[in-house]
């Protein structure tokens, strides 16, 4: 299942917004949003899609997160979570309803809303990015933003599970410990090498500093008013991925098709920088894990999206492990799904 969406031009609130739009347009991100979910099938298992279906193409506004839970299909678009009756094998669904409203709009690409189910299926987590870079539109604009939210499968009992995470996206369980992890994009305009995007555990009640501080208790002097009390609560993330790599996708490798080195580690889709010179990201990296924690630096896994000069060939977003153990990578600028398989 592939969510097809795009950043669209939104009303500018500041000079920074104008700069974002100009730069994103030139990296191929701004375009009309298809607003549909497509079902792709490889019916003969040869590693190439041979059937395509319009699975869901009504009443959606930039869908991103998708979740199958029992006999229900959930989709998070930029302003809501919707649920549909679902039966395994269906090629098209209908009859959905909205069960949760989400804050709309957002700084740069912060319109994405991801979904992930707790292991027992009794709770669903929803990611919501900030509505600004560092709270410049007022914190009243940031209700339920820069958070991982938790809700019941019917949309009730909504609460903040973890906060102060400027733009969380990928969510996954680390296979050895069963802990929830996320990748997140940090703030802009502190230079080429600040602030590192990160990979971190997400535990109930965690606070990671946004907007008042970054990487723990490093104060961001641009935020007004300052909140020393909130800075004192801020946790440092577990693992730095580098500034402006724009980490979006996350998948732990639990299959056995790849060499032993990859088993149990994390694949991360890096969408790539738009405001850094030289550009960084534009690739899929692998982070090895040992005893439930990262155990080495990020390793290039899928590259070649960024030429020496000119526009990027593609920008990785989501990553997923296929049933045969191959890695699938959604490339939103190249309009492609890449499959990376081990040599036979």
XYZ file of N, CA, C and O in Angstrom, residues 150-234:
340
model
N -1.183 9.352 21.575
C -1.693 7.991 21.781
C -3.210 8.045 21.837
O -3.785 8.953 22.447
N -3.859 7.067 21.204
C -5.322 7.000 21.244
C -5.772 5.548 21.251
O -4.999 4.632 20.923
N -7.017 5.332 21.613
C -7.636 4.025 21.473
C -7.960 3.781 19.999
O -8.079 4.728 19.215
N -8.164 2.530 19.591
C -8.481 2.252 18.189
C -9.755 2.926 17.682
O -9.928 3.059 16.471
N -10.636 3.362 18.582
C -11.833 4.073 18.141
C -11.656 5.584 18.149
O -12.611 6.329 17.903
N -10.442 6.061 18.431
C -10.160 7.484 18.442
C -10.339 8.160 19.778
O -10.057 9.357 19.924
N -10.776 7.422 20.778
C -11.007 8.007 22.098
C -9.726 8.010 22.930
O -8.701 7.458 22.536
N -9.807 8.643 24.103
C -8.721 8.684 25.085
C -7.431 9.253 24.506
O -6.330 8.774 24.809
N -7.548 10.297 23.688
C -6.365 10.916 23.100
C -5.530 11.583 24.184
O -6.054 12.301 25.041
N -4.217 11.357 24.127
C -3.305 12.010 25.066
C -1.931 12.126 24.439
O -1.618 11.443 23.459
N -1.110 13.002 25.015
C 0.269 13.157 24.557
C 1.111 12.056 25.189
O 1.195 11.940 26.417
N 1.727 11.238 24.360
C 2.587 10.156 24.833
C 4.017 10.654 25.029
O 4.656 10.365 26.041
N 4.538 11.404 24.059
C 5.871 12.006 24.158
C 5.834 13.335 23.423
O 5.093 13.500 22.455
N 6.649 14.294 23.869
C 6.546 15.645 23.324
C 7.919 16.284 23.166
O 8.945 15.699 23.506
N 7.904 17.520 22.647
C 9.161 18.231 22.421
C 9.990 17.633 21.301
O 11.190 17.872 21.215
N 9.338 16.872 20.397
C 10.012 16.236 19.260
C 9.558 17.006 18.021
O 8.441 16.823 17.546
N 10.417 17.843 17.489
C 9.992 18.841 16.509
C 9.215 18.257 15.341
O 8.168 18.768 14.968
N 9.707 17.186 14.738
C 8.967 16.567 13.640
C 9.241 15.071 13.604
O 10.079 14.597 12.841
N 8.531 14.299 14.443
C 8.688 12.842 14.417
C 7.983 12.259 13.198
O 6.965 12.781 12.756
N 8.522 11.191 12.641
C 7.887 10.550 11.490
C 7.867 9.036 11.633
O 6.885 8.462 12.054
N 8.979 8.371 11.250
C 8.999 6.919 11.316
C 8.870 6.415 12.743
O 9.468 6.968 13.668
N 8.093 5.357 12.922
C 7.940 4.687 14.216
C 8.147 3.192 14.010
O 7.695 2.631 13.011
N 8.825 2.556 14.950
C 9.044 1.102 14.852
C 9.459 0.565 16.210
O 10.033 1.291 17.034
N 9.186 -0.715 16.425
C 9.639 -1.394 17.636
C 11.011 -2.014 17.407
O 11.224 -2.726 16.420
N 11.935 -1.755 18.325
C 13.231 -2.422 18.297
C 12.997 -3.887 18.665
O 12.381 -4.182 19.696
N 13.459 -4.830 17.840
C 13.036 -6.226 18.002
C 13.517 -6.907 19.271
O 12.842 -7.817 19.768
N 14.655 -6.531 19.817
C 15.171 -7.225 20.995
C 14.483 -6.784 22.278
O 14.106 -7.609 23.116
N 14.292 -5.490 22.452
C 13.705 -4.962 23.683
C 12.209 -4.706 23.574
O 11.527 -4.590 24.601
N 11.702 -4.562 22.341
C 10.306 -4.210 22.155
C 10.001 -2.752 22.416
O 8.831 -2.363 22.470
N 11.028 -1.903 22.555
C 10.803 -0.492 22.807
C 10.464 0.253 21.515
O 10.944 -0.105 20.434
N 9.648 1.295 21.659
C 9.257 2.124 20.528
C 10.357 3.142 20.233
O 10.868 3.802 21.133
N 10.717 3.274 18.942
C 11.713 4.241 18.486
C 11.097 5.125 17.409
O 10.139 4.734 16.732
N 11.672 6.315 17.248
C 11.262 7.214 16.184
C 12.475 7.892 15.571
O 13.545 7.954 16.193
N 12.328 8.384 14.345
C 13.285 9.322 13.767
C 12.610 10.687 13.737
O 11.387 10.789 13.592
N 13.412 11.749 13.880
C 12.851 13.093 13.968
C 13.749 14.100 13.277
O 14.973 13.946 13.234
N 13.115 15.153 12.735
C 13.821 16.270 12.112
C 13.924 17.411 13.112
O 12.924 17.810 13.713
N 15.115 17.941 13.268
C 15.321 19.043 14.208
C 15.211 20.395 13.507
O 14.904 20.481 12.327
N 15.513 21.470 14.223
C 15.243 22.845 13.782
C 16.241 23.366 12.759
O 17.311 22.806 12.563
N 15.860 24.482 12.127
C 16.633 25.086 11.047
C 17.241 26.423 11.457
O 16.899 26.996 12.494
N 18.126 26.900 10.598
C 18.706 28.245 10.662
C 19.636 28.465 11.857
O 19.767 29.580 12.346
N 20.290 27.404 12.297
C 21.400 27.527 13.250
C 22.712 27.135 12.590
O 23.695 26.864 13.284
N 22.724 27.073 11.273
C 23.941 26.740 10.547
C 23.890 25.373 9.922
O 22.979 24.573 10.172
N 24.899 25.083 9.105
C 24.948 23.818 8.382
C 25.034 22.607 9.296
O 24.592 21.517 8.920
N 25.617 22.751 10.462
C 25.917 21.583 11.290
C 25.116 21.523 12.581
O 25.440 20.748 13.482
N 24.072 22.320 12.693
C 23.131 22.244 13.802
C 21.722 22.344 13.223
O 21.483 23.087 12.281
N 20.767 21.615 13.767
C 20.863 20.712 14.908
C 20.759 19.294 14.368
O 20.041 19.066 13.401
N 21.421 18.287 14.946
C 21.328 16.945 14.382
C 19.906 16.385 14.384
O 19.214 16.454 15.405
N 19.464 15.871 13.245
C 18.284 15.014 13.243
C 18.653 13.747 14.008
O 19.830 13.403 14.141
N 17.631 13.038 14.500
C 17.998 11.959 15.430
C 17.088 10.747 15.345
O 15.985 10.784 14.794
N 17.598 9.681 15.939
C 16.918 8.410 16.158
C 16.887 8.204 17.666
O 17.928 8.317 18.325
N 15.715 7.921 18.227
C 15.667 7.813 19.683
C 14.525 6.932 20.143
O 13.533 6.736 19.429
N 14.672 6.417 21.363
C 13.562 5.733 22.012
C 12.459 6.732 22.348
O 12.714 7.894 22.595
N 11.226 6.241 22.342
C 10.077 7.068 22.714
C 9.348 6.367 23.844
O 8.721 5.330 23.651
N 9.455 6.957 25.026
C 8.817 6.384 26.206
C 7.750 7.328 26.737
O 7.798 8.530 26.513
N 6.805 6.762 27.450
C 5.692 7.531 27.983
C 6.206 8.685 28.843
O 6.944 8.476 29.811
N 5.830 9.912 28.464
C 6.220 11.089 29.229
C 7.516 11.744 28.807
O 7.877 12.801 29.339
N 8.227 11.168 27.842
C 9.486 11.768 27.385
C 9.251 13.170 26.830
O 8.261 13.425 26.129
N 10.206 14.065 27.096
C 10.190 15.421 26.541
C 11.583 15.717 26.002
O 12.566 15.605 26.727
N 11.648 16.106 24.717
C 12.938 16.276 24.044
C 13.308 17.732 23.745
O 14.198 17.980 22.949
N 12.654 18.691 24.406
C 13.170 20.047 24.432
C 12.548 21.063 23.513
O 12.658 22.267 23.778
N 11.954 20.620 22.370
C 11.462 21.612 21.420
C 10.353 22.446 22.025
O 9.472 21.909 22.682
N 10.320 23.770 21.805
C 11.290 24.562 21.039
C 12.403 25.186 21.880
O 13.304 25.813 21.349
N 12.341 25.012 23.198
C 13.195 25.799 24.088
C 14.643 25.338 24.096
O 15.544 26.120 24.385
N 14.870 24.070 23.786
C 16.246 23.576 23.782
C 16.379 22.451 22.781
O 15.388 21.882 22.317
N 17.630 22.130 22.450
C 17.898 21.024 21.537
C 19.007 20.158 22.120
O 19.826 20.603 22.912
N 18.988 18.893 21.691
C 19.948 17.885 22.162
C 20.125 17.972 23.685
O 21.191 18.178 24.211
N 18.990 17.822 24.339
C 18.998 17.932 25.794
C 18.788 19.376 26.207
O 17.782 19.999 25.882
N 19.780 19.921 26.886
C 19.603 21.224 27.519
C 20.373 22.355 26.850
O 20.708 23.352 27.491
N 20.651 22.237 25.530
C 21.261 23.341 24.795
C 20.170 24.353 24.452
O 19.310 24.095 23.603
N 20.208 25.505 25.070
C 19.138 26.493 24.953
C 19.148 27.129 23.560
O 20.199 27.492 23.035
N 17.953 27.263 22.971
C 17.788 27.997 21.720
C 17.380 29.418 22.080
O 16.235 29.676 22.489
N 18.310 30.357 21.915
C 18.091 31.741 22.343
C 17.046 32.460 21.506
O 16.588 33.545 21.883
N 16.641 31.892 20.375
C 15.660 32.545 19.505
C 14.248 32.470 20.047
O 13.366 33.217 19.604
N 13.983 31.567 20.977
C 12.623 31.330 21.455
C 12.247 32.390 22.494
O 13.006 32.665 23.425
N 11.063 32.960 22.313
C 10.586 34.005 23.214
C 9.118 33.732 23.558
O 8.277 33.641 22.649
N 8.801 33.548 24.868
C 9.694 33.690 26.021
C 10.495 32.414 26.287
O 10.100 31.325 25.861
N 11.589 32.559 26.982
C 12.391 31.422 27.399
C 11.678 30.663 28.529
O 10.895 31.231 29.283
N 11.972 29.349 28.610
C 11.341 28.514 29.644
C 12.388 27.622 30.291
O 12.541 26.448 29.932
N 13.162 28.155 31.253
C 14.180 27.333 31.929
C 13.593 26.089 32.577
O 14.275 25.057 32.669
N 12.344 26.161 33.022
C 11.715 25.005 33.645
C 11.540 23.866 32.650
O 11.709 22.688 33.005
N 11.218 24.197 31.384
C 11.078 23.165 30.373
C 12.436 22.635 29.926
O 12.591 21.424 29.678
N 13.420 23.507 29.835
C 14.777 23.070 29.475
C 15.281 22.051 30.492
O 15.932 21.058 30.130
N 14.970 22.273 31.757
C 15.437 21.373 32.807
C 14.873 19.968 32.660
O 15.470 18.990 33.138
N 13.728 19.836 31.971
C 13.088 18.529 31.795
C 13.561 17.797 30.544
O 13.237 16.613 30.362
N 14.277 18.492 29.662
C 14.562 17.961 28.328
C 15.558 16.811 28.363
O 16.596 16.880 29.026
